[in-house]
mmCIF file of N, CA and C in Angstrom:
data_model
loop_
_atom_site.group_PDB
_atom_site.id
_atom_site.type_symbol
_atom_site.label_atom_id
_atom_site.label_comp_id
_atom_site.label_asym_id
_atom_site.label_seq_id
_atom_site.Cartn_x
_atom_site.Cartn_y
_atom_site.Cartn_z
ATOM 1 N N UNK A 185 7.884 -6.764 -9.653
ATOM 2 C CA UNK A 185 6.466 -6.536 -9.849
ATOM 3 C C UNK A 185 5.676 -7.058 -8.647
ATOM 4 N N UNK A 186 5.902 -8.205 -8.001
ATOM 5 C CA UNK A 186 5.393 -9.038 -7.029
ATOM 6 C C UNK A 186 5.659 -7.846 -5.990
ATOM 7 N N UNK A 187 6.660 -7.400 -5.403
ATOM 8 C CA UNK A 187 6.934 -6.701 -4.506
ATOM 9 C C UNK A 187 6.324 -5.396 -4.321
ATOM 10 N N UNK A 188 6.175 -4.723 -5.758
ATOM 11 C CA UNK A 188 5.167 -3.627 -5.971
ATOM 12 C C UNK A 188 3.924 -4.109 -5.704
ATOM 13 N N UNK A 189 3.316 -4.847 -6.071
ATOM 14 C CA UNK A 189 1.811 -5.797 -5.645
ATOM 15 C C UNK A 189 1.826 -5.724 -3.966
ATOM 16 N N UNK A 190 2.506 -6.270 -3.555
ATOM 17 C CA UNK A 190 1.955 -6.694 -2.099
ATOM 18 C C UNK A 190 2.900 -5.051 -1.250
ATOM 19 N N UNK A 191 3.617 -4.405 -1.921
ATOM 20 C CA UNK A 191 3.804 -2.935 -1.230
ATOM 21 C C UNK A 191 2.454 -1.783 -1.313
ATOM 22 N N UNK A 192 1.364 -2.169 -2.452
ATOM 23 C CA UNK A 192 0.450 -1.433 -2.535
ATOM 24 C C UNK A 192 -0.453 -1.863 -1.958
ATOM 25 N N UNK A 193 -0.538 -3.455 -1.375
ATOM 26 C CA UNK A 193 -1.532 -3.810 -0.445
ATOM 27 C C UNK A 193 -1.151 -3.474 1.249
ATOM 28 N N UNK A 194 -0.130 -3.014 1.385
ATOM 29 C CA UNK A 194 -0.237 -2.316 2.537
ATOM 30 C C UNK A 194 0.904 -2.904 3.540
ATOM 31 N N UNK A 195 1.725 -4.348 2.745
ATOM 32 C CA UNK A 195 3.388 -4.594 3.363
ATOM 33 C C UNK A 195 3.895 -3.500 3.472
ATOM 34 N N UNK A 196 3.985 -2.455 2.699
ATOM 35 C CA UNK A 196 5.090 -1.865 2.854
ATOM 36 C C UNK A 196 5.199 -0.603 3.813
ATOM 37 N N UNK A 197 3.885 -0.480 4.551
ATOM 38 C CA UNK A 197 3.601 0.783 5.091
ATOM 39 C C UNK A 197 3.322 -0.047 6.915
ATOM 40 N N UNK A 198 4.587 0.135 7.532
ATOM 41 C CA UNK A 198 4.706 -0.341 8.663
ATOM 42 C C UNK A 198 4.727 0.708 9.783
ATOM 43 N N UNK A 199 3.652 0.963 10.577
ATOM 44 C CA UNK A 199 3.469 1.736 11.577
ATOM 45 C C UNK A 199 3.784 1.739 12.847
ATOM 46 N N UNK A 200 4.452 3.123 13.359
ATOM 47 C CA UNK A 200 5.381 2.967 14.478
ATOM 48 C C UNK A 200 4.587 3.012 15.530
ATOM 49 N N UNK A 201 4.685 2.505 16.737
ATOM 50 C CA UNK A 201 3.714 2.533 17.976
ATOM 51 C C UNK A 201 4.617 2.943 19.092
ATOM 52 N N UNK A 202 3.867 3.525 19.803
ATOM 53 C CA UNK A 202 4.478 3.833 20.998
ATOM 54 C C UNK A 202 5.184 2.831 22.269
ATOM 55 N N UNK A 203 5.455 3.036 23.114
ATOM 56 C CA UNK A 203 6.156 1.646 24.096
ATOM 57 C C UNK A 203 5.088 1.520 24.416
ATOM 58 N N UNK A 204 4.639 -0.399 25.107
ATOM 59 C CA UNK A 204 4.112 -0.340 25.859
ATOM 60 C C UNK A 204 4.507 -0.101 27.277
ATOM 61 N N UNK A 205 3.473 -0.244 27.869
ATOM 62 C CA UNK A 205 3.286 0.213 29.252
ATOM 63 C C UNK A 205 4.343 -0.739 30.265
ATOM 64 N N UNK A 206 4.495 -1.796 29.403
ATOM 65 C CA UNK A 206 5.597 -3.026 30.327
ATOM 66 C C UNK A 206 6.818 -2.810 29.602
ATOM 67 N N UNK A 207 7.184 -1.679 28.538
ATOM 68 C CA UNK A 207 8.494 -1.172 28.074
ATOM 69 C C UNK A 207 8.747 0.040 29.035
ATOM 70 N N UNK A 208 7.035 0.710 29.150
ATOM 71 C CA UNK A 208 7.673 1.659 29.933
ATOM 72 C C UNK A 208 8.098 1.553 31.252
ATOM 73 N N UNK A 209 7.725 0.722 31.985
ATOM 74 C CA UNK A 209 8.108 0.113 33.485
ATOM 75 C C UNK A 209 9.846 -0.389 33.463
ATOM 76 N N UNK A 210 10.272 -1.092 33.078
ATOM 77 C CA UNK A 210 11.060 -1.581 32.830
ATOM 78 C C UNK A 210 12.087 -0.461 32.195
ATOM 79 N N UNK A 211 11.773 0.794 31.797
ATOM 80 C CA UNK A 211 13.052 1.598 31.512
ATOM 81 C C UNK A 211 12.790 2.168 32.664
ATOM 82 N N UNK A 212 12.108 2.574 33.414
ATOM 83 C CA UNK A 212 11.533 3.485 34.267
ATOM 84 C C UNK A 212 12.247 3.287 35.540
ATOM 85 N N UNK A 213 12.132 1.575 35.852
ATOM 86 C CA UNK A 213 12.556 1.176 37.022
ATOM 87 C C UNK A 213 14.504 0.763 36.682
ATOM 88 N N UNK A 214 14.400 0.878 35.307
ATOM 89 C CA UNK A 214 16.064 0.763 34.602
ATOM 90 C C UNK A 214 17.103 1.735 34.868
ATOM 91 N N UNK A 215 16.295 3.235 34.779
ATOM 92 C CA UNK A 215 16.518 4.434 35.431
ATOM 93 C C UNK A 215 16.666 4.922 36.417
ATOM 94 N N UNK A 216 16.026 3.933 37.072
ATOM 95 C CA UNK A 216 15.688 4.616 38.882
ATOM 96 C C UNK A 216 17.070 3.879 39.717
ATOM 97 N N UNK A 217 17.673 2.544 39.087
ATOM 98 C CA UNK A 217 18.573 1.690 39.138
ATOM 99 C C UNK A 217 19.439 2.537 38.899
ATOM 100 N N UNK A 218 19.869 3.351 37.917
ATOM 101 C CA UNK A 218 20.965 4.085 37.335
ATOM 102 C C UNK A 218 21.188 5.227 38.255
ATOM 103 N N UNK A 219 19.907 5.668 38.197
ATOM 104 C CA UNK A 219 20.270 7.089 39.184
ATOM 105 C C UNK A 219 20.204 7.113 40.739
ATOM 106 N N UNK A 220 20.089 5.626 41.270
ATOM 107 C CA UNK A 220 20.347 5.324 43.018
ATOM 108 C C UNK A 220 21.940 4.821 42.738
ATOM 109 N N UNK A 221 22.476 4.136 41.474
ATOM 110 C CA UNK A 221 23.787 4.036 41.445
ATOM 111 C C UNK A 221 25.020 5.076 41.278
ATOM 112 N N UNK A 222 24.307 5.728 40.569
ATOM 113 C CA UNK A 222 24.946 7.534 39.654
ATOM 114 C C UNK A 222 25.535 8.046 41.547
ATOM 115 N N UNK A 223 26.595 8.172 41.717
ATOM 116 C CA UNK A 223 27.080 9.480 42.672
ATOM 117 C C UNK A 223 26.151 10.510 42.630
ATOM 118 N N UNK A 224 26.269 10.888 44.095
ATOM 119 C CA UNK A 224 25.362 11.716 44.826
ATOM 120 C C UNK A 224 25.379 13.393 43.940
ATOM 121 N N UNK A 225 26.450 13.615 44.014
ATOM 122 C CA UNK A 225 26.753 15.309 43.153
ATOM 123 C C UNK A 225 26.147 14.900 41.877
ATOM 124 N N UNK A 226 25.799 13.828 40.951
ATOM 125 C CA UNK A 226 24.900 13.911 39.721
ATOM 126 C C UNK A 226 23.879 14.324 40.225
ATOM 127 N N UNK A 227 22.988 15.293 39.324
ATOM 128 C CA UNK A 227 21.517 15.599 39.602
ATOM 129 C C UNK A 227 20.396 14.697 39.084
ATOM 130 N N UNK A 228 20.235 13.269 39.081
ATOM 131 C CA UNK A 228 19.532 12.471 38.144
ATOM 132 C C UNK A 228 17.979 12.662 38.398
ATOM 133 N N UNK A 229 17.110 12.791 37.858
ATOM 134 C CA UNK A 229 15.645 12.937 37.906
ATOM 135 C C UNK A 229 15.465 11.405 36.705
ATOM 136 N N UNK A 230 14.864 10.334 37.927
ATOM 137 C CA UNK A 230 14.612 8.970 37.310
ATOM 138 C C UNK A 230 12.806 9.546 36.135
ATOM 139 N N UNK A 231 11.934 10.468 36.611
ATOM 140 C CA UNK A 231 10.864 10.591 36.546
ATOM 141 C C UNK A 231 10.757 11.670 35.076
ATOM 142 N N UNK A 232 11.799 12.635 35.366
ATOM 143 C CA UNK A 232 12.112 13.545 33.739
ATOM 144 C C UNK A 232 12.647 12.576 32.794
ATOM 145 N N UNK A 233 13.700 11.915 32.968
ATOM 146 C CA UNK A 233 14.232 11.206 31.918
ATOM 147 C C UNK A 233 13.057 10.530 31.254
ATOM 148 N N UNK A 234 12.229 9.888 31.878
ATOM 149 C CA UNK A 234 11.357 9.108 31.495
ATOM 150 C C UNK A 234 10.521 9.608 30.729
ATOM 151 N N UNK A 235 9.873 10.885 30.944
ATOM 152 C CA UNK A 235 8.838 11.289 31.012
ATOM 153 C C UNK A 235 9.547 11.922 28.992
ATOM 154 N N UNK A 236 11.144 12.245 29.554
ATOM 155 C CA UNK A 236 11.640 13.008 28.104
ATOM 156 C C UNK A 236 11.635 11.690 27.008
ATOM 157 N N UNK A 237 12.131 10.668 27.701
ATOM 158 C CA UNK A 237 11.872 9.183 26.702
ATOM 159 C C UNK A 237 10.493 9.073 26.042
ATOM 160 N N UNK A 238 9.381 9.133 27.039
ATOM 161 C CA UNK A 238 8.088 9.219 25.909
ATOM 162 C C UNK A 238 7.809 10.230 24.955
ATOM 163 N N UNK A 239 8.364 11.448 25.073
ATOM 164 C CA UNK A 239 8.103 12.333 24.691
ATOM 165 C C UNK A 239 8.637 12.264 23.240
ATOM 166 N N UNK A 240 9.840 11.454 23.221
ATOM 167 C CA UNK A 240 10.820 11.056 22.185
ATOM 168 C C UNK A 240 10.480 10.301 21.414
ATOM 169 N N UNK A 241 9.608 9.118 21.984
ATOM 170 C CA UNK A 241 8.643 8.153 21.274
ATOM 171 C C UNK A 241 7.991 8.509 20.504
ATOM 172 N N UNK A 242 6.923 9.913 21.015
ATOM 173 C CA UNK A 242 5.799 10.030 20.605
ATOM 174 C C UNK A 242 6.298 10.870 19.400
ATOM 175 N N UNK A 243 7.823 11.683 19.580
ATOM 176 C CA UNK A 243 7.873 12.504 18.167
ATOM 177 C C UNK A 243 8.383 11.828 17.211
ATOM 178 N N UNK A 244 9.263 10.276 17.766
ATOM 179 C CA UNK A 244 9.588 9.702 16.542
ATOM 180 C C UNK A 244 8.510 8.864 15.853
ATOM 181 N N UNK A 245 7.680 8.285 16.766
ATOM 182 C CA UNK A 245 6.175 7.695 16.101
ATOM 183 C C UNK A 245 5.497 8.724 15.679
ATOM 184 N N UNK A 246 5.403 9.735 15.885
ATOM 185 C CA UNK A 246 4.286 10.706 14.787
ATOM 186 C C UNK A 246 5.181 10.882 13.306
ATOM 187 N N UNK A 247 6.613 10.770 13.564
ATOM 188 C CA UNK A 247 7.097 11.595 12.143
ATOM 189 C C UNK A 247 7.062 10.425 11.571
ATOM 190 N N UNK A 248 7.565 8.955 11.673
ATOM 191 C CA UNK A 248 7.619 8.008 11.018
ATOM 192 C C UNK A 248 6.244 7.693 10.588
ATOM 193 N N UNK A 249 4.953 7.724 10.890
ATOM 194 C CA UNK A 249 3.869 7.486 10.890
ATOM 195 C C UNK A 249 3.039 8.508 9.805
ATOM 196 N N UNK A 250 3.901 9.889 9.815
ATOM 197 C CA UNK A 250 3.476 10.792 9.131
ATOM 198 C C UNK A 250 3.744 10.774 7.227
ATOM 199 N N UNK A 251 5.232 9.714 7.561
ATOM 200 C CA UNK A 251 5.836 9.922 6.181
ATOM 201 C C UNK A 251 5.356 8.424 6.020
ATOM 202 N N UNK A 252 5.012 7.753 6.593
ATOM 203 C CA UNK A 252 4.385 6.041 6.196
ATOM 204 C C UNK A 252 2.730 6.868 5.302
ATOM 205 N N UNK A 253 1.801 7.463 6.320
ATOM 206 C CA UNK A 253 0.842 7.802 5.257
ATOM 207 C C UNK A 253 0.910 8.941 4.216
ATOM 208 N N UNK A 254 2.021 9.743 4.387
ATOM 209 C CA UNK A 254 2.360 10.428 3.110
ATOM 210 C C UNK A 254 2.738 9.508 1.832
ATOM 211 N N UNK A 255 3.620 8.916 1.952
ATOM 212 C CA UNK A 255 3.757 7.582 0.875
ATOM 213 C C UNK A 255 2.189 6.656 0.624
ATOM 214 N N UNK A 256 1.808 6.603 1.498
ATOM 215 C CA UNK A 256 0.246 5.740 1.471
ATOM 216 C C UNK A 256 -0.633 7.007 0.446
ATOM 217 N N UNK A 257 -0.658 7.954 0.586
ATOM 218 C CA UNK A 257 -1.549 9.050 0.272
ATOM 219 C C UNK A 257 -1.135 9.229 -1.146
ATOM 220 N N UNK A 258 0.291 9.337 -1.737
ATOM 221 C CA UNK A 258 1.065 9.330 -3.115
ATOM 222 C C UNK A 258 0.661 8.135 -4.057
ATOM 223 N N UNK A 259 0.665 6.910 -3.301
ATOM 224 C CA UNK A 259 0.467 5.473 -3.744
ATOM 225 C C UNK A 259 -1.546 5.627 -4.302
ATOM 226 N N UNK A 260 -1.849 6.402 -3.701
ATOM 227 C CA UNK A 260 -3.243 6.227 -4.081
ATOM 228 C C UNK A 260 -3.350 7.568 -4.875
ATOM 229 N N UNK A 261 -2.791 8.659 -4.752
ATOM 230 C CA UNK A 261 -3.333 9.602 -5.837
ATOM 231 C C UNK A 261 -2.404 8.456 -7.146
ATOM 232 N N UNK A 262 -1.947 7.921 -7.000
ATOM 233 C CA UNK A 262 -0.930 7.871 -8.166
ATOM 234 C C UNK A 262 -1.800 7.015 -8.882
ATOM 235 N N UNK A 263 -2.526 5.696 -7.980
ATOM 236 C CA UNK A 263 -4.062 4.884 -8.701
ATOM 237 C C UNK A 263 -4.885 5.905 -9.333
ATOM 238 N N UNK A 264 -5.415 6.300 -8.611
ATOM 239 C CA UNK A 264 -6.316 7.799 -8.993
ATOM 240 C C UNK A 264 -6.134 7.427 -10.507
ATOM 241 N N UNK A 265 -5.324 8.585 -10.639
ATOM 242 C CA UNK A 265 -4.717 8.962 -11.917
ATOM 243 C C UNK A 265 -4.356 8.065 -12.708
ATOM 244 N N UNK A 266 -4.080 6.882 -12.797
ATOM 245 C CA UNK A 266 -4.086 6.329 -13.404
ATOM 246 C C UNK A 266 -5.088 5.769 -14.023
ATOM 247 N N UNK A 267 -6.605 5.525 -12.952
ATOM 248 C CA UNK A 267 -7.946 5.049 -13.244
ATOM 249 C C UNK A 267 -8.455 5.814 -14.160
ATOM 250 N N UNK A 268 -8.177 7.070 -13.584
ATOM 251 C CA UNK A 268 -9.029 8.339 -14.112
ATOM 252 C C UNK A 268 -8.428 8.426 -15.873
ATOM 253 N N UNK A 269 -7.282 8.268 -16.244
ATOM 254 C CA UNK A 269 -6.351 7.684 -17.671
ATOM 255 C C UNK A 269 -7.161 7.055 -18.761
ATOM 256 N N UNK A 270 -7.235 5.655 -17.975
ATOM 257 C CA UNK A 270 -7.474 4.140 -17.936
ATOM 258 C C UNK A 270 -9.030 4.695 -18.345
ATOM 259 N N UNK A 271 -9.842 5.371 -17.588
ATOM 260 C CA UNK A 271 -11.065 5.739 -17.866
ATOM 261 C C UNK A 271 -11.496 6.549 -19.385
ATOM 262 N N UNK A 272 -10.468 7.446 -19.291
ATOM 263 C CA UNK A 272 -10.833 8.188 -20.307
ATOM 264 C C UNK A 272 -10.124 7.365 -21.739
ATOM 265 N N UNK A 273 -8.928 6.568 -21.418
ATOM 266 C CA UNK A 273 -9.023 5.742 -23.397
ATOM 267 C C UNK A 273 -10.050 4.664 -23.677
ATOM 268 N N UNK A 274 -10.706 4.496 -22.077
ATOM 269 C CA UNK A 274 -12.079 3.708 -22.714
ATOM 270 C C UNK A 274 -12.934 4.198 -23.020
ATOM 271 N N UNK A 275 -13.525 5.643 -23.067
ATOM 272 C CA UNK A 275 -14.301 6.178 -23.626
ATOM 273 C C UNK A 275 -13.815 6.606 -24.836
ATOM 274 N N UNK A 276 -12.825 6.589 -25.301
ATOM 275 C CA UNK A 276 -12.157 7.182 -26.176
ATOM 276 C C UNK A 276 -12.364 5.881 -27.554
ATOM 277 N N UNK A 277 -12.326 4.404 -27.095
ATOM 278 C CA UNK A 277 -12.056 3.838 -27.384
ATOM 279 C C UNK A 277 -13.716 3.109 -27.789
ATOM 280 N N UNK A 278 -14.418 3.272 -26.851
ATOM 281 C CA UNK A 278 -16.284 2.759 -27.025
ATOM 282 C C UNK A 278 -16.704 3.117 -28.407
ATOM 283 N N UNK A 279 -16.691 4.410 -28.748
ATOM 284 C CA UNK A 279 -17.589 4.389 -30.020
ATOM 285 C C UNK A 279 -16.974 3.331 -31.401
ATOM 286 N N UNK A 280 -15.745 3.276 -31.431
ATOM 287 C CA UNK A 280 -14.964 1.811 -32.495
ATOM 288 C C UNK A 280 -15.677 1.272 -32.015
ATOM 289 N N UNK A 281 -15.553 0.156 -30.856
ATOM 290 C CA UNK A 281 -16.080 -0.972 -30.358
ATOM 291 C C UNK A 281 -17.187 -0.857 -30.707
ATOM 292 N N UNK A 282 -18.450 0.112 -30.299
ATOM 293 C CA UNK A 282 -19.720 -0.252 -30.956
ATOM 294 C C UNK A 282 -19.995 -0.297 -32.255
ATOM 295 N N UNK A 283 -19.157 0.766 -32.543
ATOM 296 C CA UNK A 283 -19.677 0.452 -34.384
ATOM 297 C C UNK A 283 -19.365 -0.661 -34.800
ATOM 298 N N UNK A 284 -18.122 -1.160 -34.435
ATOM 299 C CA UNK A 284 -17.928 -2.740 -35.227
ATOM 300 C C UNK A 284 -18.994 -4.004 -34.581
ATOM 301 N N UNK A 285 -19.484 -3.685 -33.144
ATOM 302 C CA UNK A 285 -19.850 -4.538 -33.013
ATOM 303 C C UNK A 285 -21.298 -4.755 -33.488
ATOM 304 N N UNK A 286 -21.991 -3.467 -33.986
ATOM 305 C CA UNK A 286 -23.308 -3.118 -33.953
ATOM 306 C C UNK A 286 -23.444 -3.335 -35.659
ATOM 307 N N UNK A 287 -22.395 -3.411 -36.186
ATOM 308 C CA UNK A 287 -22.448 -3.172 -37.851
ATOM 309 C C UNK A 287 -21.812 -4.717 -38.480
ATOM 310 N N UNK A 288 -21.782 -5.961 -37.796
ATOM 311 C CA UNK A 288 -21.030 -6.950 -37.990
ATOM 312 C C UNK A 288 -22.390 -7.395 -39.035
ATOM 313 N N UNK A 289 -21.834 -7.643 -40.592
ATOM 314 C CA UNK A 289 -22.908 -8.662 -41.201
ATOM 315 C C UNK A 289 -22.542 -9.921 -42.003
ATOM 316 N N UNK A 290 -22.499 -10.875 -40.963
ATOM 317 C CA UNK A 290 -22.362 -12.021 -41.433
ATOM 318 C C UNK A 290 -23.563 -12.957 -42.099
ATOM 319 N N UNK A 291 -22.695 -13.449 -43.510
ATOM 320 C CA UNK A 291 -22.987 -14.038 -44.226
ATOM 321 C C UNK A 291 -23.380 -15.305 -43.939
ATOM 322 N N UNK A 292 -24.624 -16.085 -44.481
ATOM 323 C CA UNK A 292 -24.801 -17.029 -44.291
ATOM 324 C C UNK A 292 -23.821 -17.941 -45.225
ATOM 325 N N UNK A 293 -23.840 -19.045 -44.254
ATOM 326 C CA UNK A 293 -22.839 -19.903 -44.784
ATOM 327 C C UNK A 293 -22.964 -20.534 -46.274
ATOM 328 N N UNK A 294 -22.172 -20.631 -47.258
ATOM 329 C CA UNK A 294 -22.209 -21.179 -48.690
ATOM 330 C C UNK A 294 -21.431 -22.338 -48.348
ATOM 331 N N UNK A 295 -22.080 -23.592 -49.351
ATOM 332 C CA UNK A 295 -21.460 -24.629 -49.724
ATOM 333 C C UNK A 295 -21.225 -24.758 -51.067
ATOM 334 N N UNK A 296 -19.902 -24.869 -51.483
ATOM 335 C CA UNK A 296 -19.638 -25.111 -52.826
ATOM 336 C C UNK A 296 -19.139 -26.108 -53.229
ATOM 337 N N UNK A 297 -19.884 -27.465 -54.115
ATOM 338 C CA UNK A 297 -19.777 -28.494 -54.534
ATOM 339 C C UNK A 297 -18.937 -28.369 -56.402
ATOM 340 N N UNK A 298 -17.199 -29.128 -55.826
ATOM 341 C CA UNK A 298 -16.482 -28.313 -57.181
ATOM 342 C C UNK A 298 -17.159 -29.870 -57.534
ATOM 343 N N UNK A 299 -17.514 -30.945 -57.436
ATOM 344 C CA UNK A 299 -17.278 -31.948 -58.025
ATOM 345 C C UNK A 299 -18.543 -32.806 -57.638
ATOM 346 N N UNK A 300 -19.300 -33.724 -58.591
ATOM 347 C CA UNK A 300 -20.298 -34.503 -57.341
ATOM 348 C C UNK A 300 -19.693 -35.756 -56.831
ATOM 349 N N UNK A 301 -20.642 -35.522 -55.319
ATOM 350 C CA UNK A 301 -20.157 -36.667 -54.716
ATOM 351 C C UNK A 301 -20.485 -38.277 -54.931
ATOM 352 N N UNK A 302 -19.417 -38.867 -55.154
ATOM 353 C CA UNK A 302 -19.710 -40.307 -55.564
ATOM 354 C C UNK A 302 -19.112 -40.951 -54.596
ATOM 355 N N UNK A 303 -20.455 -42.391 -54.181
ATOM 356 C CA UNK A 303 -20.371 -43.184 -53.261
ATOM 357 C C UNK A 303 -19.350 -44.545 -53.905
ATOM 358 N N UNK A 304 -18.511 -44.815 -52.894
ATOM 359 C CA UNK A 304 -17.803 -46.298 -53.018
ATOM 360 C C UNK A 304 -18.663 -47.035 -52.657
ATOM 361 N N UNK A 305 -19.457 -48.378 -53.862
ATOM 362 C CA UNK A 305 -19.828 -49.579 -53.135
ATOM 363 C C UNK A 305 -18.840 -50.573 -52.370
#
């Protein structure tokens, strides 16, 4: 239950980001290392690879990101509907409540003496 609680406050919906700019340097210049080492007859392009690496980023951060607020979007129609429920057995439920509360007739209090009271000197 705890885990459902703090998954609907928004733990559970973890969003993917792209590299930064000091991830992207660092593969970039990781690459350029590889392909001055790579033999001459390889065709290495340090600048495509790279360029295909972000490209890779950006489609795995949009799809992961896509199905994080699809689940976010389910999690709230699913409140919705439940409010909207929740709403209607309280209207369902108001006119009891007022009548009992509007029709309550209490009696003033009776005292009934079975016996009289006698004082101990």
């Amino acid at each position: 239950m705890i885990w459902k609680v703090l998954y609907a406050l928004g733990w559970g919906f973890q969003y993917s980001y792209i590299p930064t700019p000091m991830e992207l340097q660092s593969y970039a210049v990781a690459m350029k290392a590889y392909a001055d080492a790579s033999p001459p007859g390889e065709n290495m392009d340090a600048f495509t690879d790279v360029k295909d690496r972000m490209i890779q980023a950006y489609c795995e951060g949009a799809t992961h990101n896509l199905s994080v607020n699809t689940r976010r979007s389910n999690v709230l129609l699913r409140a919705t509907q439940i409010a909207i429920i929740s709403f209607g057995l309280l209207l369902f439920s108001l006119p009891r409540f007022l009548f009992d509360s509007l029709h309550k007739d209490s009696e003033p209090t009776k005292v009934i003496i079975s016996e009289p009271i006698r004082i101990k000197p």
